Short mmCIF file of C-alpha atoms in Angstrom, two decimals:
data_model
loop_
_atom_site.label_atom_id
_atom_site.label_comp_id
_atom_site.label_asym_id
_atom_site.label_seq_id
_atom_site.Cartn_x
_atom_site.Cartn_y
_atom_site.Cartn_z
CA UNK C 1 129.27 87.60 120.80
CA UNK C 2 129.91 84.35 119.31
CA UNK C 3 128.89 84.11 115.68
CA UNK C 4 128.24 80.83 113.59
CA UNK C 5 129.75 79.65 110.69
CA UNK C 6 126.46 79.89 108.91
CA UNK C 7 125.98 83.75 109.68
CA UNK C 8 129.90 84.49 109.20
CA UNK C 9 130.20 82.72 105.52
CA UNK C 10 127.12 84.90 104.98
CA UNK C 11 128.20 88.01 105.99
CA UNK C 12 129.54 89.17 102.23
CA UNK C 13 125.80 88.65 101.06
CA UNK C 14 124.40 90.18 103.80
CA UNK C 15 126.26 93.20 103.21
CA UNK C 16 125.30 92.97 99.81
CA UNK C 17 121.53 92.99 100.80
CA UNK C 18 121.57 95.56 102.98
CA UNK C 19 123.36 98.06 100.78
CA UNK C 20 121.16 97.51 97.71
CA UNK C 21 118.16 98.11 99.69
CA UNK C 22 119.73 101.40 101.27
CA UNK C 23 119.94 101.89 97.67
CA UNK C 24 116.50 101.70 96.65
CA UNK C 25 114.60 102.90 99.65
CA UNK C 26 110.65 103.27 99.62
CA UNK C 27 108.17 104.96 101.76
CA UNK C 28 105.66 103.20 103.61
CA UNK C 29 103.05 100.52 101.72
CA UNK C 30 105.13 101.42 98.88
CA UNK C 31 107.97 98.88 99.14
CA UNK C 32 107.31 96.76 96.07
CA UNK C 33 110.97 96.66 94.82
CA UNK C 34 112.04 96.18 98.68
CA UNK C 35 108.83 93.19 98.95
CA UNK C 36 110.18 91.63 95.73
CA UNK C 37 113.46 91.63 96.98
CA UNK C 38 112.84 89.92 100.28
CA UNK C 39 110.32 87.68 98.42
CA UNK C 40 112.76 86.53 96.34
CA UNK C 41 116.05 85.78 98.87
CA UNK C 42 112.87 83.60 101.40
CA UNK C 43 111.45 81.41 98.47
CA UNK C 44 115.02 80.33 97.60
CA UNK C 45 116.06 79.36 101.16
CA UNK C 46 112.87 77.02 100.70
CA UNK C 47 110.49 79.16 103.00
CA UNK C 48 106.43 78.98 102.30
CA UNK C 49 106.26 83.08 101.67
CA UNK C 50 103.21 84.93 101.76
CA UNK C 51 102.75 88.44 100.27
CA UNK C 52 100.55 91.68 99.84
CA UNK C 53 99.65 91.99 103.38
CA UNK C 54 99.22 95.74 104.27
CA UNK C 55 99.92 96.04 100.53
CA UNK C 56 103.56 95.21 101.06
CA UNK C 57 104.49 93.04 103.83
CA UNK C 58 105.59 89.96 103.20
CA UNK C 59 105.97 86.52 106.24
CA UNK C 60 108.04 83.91 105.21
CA UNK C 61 107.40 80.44 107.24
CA UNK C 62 109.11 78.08 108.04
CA UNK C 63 108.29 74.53 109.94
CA UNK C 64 110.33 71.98 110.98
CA UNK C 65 109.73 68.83 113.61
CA UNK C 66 106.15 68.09 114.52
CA UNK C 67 106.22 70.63 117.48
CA UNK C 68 102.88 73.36 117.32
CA UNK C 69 104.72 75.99 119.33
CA UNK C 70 105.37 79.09 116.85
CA UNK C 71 107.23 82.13 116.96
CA UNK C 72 107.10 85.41 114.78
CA UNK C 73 110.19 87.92 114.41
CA UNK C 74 109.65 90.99 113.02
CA UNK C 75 111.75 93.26 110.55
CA UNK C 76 110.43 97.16 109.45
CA UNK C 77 111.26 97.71 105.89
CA UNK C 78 109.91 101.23 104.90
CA UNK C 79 112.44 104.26 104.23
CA UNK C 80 111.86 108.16 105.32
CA UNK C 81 111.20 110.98 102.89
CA UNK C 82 114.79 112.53 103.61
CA UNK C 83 117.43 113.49 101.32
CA UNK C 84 120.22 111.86 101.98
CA UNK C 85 123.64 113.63 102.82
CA UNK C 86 126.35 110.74 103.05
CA UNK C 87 127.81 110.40 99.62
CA UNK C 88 128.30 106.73 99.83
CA UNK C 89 129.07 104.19 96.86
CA UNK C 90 125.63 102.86 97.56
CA UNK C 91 123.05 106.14 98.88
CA UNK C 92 119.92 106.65 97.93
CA UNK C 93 119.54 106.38 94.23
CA UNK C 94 116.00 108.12 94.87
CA UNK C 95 116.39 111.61 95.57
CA UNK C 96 114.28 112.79 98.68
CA UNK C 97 114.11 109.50 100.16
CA UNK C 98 116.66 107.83 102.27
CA UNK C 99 117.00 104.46 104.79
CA UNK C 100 117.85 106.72 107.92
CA UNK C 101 116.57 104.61 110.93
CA UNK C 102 118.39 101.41 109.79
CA UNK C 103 114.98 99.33 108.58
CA UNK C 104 117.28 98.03 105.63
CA UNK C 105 120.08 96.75 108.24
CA UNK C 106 117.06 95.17 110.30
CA UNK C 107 115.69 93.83 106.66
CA UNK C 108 119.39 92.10 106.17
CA UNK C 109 119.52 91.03 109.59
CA UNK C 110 116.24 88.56 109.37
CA UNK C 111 117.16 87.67 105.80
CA UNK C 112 120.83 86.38 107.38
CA UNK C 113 118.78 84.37 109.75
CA UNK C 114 116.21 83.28 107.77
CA UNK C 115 119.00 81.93 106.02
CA UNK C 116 120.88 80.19 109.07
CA UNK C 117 117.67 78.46 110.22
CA UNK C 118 117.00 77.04 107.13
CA UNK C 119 120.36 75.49 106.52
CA UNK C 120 120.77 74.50 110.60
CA UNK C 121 116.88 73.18 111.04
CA UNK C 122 117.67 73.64 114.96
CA UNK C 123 114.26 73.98 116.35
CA UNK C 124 111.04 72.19 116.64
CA UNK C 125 108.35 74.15 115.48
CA UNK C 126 107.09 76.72 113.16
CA UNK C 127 108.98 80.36 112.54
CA UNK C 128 107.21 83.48 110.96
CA UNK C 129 109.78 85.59 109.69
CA UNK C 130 107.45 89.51 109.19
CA UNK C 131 108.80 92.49 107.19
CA UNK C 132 106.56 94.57 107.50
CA UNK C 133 105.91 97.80 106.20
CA UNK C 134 105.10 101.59 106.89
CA UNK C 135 106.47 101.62 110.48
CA UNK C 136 107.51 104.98 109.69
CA UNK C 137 104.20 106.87 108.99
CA UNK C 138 101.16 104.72 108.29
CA UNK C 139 100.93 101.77 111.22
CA UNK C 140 101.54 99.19 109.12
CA UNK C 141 101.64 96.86 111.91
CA UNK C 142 97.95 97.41 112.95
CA UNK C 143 97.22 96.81 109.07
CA UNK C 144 98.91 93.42 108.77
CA UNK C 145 96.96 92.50 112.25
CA UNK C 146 93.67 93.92 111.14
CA UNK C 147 94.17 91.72 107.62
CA UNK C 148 94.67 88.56 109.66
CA UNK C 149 98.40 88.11 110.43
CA UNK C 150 97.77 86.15 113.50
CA UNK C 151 94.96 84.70 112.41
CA UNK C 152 96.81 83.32 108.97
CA UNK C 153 100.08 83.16 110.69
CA UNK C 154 99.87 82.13 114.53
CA UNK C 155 102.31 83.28 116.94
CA UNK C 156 102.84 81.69 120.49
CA UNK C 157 105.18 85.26 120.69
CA UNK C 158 106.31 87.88 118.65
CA UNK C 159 109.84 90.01 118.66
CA UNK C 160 111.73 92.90 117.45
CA UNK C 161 114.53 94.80 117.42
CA UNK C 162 115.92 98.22 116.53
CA UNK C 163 119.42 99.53 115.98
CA UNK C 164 120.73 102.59 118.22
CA UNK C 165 123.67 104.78 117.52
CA UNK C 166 123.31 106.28 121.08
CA UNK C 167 123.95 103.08 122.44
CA UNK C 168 127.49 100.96 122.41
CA UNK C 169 127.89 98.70 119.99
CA UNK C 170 126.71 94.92 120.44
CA UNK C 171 125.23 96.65 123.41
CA UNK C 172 121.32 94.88 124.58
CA UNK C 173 119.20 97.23 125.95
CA UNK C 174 115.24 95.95 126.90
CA UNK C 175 112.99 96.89 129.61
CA UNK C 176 109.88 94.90 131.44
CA UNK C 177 106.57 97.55 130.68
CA UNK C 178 106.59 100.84 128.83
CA UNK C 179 109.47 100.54 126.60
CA UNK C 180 108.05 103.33 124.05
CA UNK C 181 105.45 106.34 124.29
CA UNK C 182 102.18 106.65 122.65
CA UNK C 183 102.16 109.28 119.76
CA UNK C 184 99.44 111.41 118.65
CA UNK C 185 99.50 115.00 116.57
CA UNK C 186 97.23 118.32 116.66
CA UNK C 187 96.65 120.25 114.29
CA UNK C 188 95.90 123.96 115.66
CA UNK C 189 93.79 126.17 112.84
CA UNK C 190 93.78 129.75 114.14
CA UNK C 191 91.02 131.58 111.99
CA UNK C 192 91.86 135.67 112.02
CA UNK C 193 91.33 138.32 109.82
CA UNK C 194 93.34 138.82 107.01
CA UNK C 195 94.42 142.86 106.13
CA UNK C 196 97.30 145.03 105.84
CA UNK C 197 99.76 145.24 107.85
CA UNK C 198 100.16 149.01 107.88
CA UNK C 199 96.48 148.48 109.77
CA UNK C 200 96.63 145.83 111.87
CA UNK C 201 93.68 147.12 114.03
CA UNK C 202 91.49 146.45 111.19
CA UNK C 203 92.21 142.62 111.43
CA UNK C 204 92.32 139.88 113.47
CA UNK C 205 95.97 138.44 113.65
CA UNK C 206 96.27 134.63 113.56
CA UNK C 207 100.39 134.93 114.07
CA UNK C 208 99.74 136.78 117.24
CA UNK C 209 96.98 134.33 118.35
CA UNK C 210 99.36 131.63 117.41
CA UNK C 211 102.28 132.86 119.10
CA UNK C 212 100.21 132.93 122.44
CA UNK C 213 98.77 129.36 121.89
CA UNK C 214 102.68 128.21 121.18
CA UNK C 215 103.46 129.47 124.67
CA UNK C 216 100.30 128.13 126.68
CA UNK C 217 100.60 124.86 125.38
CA UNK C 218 104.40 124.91 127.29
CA UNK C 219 102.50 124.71 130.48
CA UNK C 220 100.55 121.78 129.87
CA UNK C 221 103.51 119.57 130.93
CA UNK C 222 104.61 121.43 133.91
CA UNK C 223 101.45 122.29 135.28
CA UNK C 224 98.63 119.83 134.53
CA UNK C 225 100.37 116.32 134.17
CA UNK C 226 102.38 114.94 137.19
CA UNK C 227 106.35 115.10 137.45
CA UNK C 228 106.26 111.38 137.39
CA UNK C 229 104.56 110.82 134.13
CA UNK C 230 106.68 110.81 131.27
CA UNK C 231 105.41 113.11 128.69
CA UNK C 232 106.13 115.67 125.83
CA UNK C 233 104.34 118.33 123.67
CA UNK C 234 106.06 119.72 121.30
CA UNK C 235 105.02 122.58 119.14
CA UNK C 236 107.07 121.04 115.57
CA UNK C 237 105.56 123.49 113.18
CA UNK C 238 103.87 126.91 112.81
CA UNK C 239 102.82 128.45 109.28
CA UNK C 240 101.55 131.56 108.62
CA UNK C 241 101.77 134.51 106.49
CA UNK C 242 103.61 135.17 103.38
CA UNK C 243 105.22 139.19 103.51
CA UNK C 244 105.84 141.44 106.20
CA UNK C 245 102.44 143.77 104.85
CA UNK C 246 100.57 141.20 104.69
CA UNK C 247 98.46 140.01 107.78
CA UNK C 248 96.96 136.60 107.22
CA UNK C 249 93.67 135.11 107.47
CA UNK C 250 94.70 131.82 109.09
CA UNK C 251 97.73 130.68 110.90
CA UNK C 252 97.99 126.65 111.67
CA UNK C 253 100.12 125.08 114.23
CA UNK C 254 101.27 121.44 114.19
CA UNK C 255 101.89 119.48 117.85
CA UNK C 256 103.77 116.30 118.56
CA UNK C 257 102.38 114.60 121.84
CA UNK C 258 103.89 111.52 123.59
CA UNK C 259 102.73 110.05 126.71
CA UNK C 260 102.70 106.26 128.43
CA UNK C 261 99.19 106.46 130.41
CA UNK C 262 95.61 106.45 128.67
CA UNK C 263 94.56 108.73 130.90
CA UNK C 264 97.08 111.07 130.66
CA UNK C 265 96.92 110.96 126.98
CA UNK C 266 93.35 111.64 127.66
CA UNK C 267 94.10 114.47 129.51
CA UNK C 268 96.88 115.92 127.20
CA UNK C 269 93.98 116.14 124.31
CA UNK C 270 91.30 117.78 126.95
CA UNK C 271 93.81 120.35 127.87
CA UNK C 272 95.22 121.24 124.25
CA UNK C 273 91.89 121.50 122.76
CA UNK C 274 90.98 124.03 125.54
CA UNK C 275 93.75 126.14 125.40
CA UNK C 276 93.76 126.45 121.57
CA UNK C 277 89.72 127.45 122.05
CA UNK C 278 89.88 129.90 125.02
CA UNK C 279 93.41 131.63 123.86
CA UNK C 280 91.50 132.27 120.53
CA UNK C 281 88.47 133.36 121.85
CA UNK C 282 90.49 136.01 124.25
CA UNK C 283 91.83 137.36 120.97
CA UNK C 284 88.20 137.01 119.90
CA UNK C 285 89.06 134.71 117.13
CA UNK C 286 88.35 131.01 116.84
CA UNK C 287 90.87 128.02 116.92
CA UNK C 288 90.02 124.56 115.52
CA UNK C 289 91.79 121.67 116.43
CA UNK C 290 92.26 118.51 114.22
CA UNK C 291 93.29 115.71 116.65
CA UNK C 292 95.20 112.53 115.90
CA UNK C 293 95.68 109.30 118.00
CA UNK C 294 98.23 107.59 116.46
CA UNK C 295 100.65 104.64 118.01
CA UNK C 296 99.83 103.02 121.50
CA UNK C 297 102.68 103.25 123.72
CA UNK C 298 104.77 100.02 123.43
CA UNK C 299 104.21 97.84 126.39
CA UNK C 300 107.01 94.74 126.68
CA UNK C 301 106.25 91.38 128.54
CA UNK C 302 107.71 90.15 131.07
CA UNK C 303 108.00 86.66 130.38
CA UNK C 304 109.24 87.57 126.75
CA UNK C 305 111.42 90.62 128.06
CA UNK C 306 112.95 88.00 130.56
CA UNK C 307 113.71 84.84 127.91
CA UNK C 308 115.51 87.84 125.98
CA UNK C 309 117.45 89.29 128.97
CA UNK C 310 118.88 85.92 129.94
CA UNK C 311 119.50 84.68 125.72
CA UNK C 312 121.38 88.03 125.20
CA UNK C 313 123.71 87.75 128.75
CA UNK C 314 124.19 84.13 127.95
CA UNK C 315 125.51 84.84 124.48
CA UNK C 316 127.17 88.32 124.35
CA UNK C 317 127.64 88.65 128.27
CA UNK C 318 126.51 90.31 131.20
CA UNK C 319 128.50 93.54 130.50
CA UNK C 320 126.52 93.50 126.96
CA UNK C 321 123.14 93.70 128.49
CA UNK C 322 121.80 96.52 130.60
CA UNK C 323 117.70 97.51 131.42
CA UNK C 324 116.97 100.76 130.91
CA UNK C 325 115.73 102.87 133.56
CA UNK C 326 113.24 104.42 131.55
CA UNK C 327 111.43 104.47 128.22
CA UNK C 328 111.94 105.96 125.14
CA UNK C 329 109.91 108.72 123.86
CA UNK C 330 109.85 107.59 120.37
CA UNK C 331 107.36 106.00 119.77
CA UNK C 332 106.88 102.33 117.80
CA UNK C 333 103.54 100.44 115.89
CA UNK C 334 105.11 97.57 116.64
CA UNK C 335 103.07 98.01 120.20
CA UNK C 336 99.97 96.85 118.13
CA UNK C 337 101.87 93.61 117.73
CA UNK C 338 102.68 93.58 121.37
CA UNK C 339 98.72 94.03 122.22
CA UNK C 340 97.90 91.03 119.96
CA UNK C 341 100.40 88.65 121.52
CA UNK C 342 103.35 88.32 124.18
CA UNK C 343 106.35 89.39 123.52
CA UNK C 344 108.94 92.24 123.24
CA UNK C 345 111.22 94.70 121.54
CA UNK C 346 114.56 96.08 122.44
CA UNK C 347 117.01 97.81 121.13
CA UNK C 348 120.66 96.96 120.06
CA UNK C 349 123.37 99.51 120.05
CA UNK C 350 125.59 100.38 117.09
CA UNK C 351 127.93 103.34 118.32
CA UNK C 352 131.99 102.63 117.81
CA UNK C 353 133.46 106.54 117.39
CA UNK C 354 131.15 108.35 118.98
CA UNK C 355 130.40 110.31 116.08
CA UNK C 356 127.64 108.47 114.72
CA UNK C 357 124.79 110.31 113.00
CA UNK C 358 121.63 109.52 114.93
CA UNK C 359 118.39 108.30 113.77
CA UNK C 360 116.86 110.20 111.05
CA UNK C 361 119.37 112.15 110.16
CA UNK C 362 120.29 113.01 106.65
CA UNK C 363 124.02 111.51 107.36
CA UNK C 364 122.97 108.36 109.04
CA UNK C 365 124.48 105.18 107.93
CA UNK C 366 123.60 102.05 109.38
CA UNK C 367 126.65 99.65 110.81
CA UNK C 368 127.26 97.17 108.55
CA UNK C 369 129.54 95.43 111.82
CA UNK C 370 125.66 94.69 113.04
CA UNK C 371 124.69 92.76 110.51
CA UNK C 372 126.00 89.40 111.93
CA UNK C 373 125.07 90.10 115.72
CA UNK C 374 121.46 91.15 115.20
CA UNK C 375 121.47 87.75 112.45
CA UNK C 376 123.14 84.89 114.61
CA UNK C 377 120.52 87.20 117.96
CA UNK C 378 117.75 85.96 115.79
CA UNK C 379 118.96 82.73 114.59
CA UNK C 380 120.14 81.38 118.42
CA UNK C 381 116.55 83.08 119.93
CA UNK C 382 114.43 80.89 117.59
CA UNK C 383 115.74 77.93 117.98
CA UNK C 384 115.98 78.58 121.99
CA UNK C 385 112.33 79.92 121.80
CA UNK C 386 111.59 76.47 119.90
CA UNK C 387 113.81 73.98 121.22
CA UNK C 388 114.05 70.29 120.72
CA UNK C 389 112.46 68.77 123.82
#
């Protein structure tokens, strides 16, 4: 992929950036170094910058021409409560939290093209440049929207992007539609009763219980939701007990669930609330279940999805740019953006070796050899999105 002049002479900076924020990372609505930071580099490339949205987000705007066509480009900027293992120059300098999903590489990336738009002034129009916090945990996305981001910052369309170490480097990958799932999380309480375990028919055993609700929750997939609709339940936790002689009074089991269709995630709530409830009550025990919708799936546009597909072949190639054949499981909050106004999100591949850590992992690094595609992909899609008539 061609890269400009602007973006190249940058690329020591952008570096720079990147690796101080992998340096400092912050958990989500927490970012105020990170904020400050970005903050900072926006009001001295002369953009109008706007912070304290969802606590920590900041837009920086830009306008140029007369033109009342607008664009926004998003950038996640929260870190993830992992130590990190990679004993670079520049880790984590914050014990128990680490960048390991590559939101300070996406962070540099719009900061090297905030900077090439304001020195090129190639489009007619108005840019929103939004880093935006707590992708990670919190929805941070939905709390921008529901403070007014639109509203205070229009957007004719809105776009983002995420690195992927699965994928070849420089390599575009979008999809039309479901791009990523809906995620929500139960939270099983088995109530038994507690006793010694020399006498366990004196009690009523929550582990057992548990175990049994672990297994009948496999079937839920294979037996009440269709082969041809994507979706996952996975058991990710189970605590209970403390000592082999002790039986405990409570055991509580924590479930991801991902899904693409409303009313499948309907029916994936209907059906885990039952099982938990009647597989309890067989043991003659009782099960509570503490249910939480969290992110929409991520549904792309065509039109946007399309003006992306074409920018991308046109600039990095046709061999550069595939469509996926299916969605991703993770899941994104940048769907709440997607609900509010046209647009899409794809992902951009970073593998070289082969032996790339993947996302979260305590060894991940992001690719510094990104830094100038995903900048001069932003800086050309702006000004294409906002051309000069």
């Amino acid at each position: 992929m061609k890269i400009s002049a602007a973006i190249s002479n940058a690329l020591p900076e952008l570096v720079a950036i990147r690796r101080d924020l992998h340096a400092h990372p912050e958990l989500g609505l927490e970012e105020r170094r990170t904020s400050a930071f970005i903050a900072g580099h926006l009001e001295a490339l002369g953009y109008k910058v706007t912070t304290g949205l969802a606590k920590t987000g900041v837009v920086g705007t830009l306008r140029n021409g007369s033109s009342l066509r607008s664009i926004g480009i998003r950038a996640d900027i929260d870190a993830l409560p992992i130590l990190e293992e990679t004993g670079l120059d520049y880790a984590s300098k914050t014990p128990g939290l680490m960048h390991a999903c590559g939101h300070d590489g996406h962070t540099a990336m719009l900061l090297g093209a905030a900077r090439a738009l304001a020195e090129r002034k190639n489009f007619d129009g108005t840019v929103h440049l939004i880093f935006q916090p707590a992708e990670e945990n919190f929805g941070g996305a939905k709390i921008m929207i529901d403070e007014g981001l639109f509203e205070t910052f229009p957007c004719d369309a809105v776009f983002a992007l995420h690195n992927e170490p699965n994928l070849p480097f420089g390599q575009f990958a979008l999809r039309e539609g479901p791009i990523g799932a809906a995620v929500d999380e139960a939270r099983i309480t088995v109530h038994g009763r507690g006793g010694h375990g020399a006498e366990p028919q004196e009690t009523a055993d929550p582990i057992v219980c548990g175990a049994s609700i672990v297994m009948a929750l496999q079937t839920i997939v294979s037996r009440n939701i269709h082969p041809m609709d994507p979706t996952v339940v996975t058991v990710g936790a189970f605590h209970a007990g403390s000592a082999s002689n002790i039986i405990p009074e409570r055991a509580e089991i924590v479930v991801g669930i991902r899904s693409f269709d409303p009313a499948v995630r309907d029916e994936l709530e209907r059906r885990i609330r039952m099982i938990a409830e009647a597989q309890a009550a067989s043991f003659g025990m009782r099960a509570t279940v503490d249910y939480l919708r969290s992110y929409d799936a991520t549904i792309n546009h065509k039109a946007e999805t399309d003006f992306v597909r074409d920018l991308a072949i046109r600039l990095a190639g046709a061999d550069k740019v595939v469509d996926l054949a299916r969605p991703y499981m993770g899941s994104e909050d940048f769907a709440y953006m997607l609900k509010e106004r046209p647009g899409t999100y794809f992902f951009l591949g970073s593998r070289v070796t082969g032996e790339e850590k993947p996302l979260h992992h305590p060894g991940y690094n992001f690719n510094d050899d990104l830094l100038p595609v995903g900048a001069a992909f932003w800086t050309e899609l702006a000004e294409a999105y906002l051309a000069r008539p």
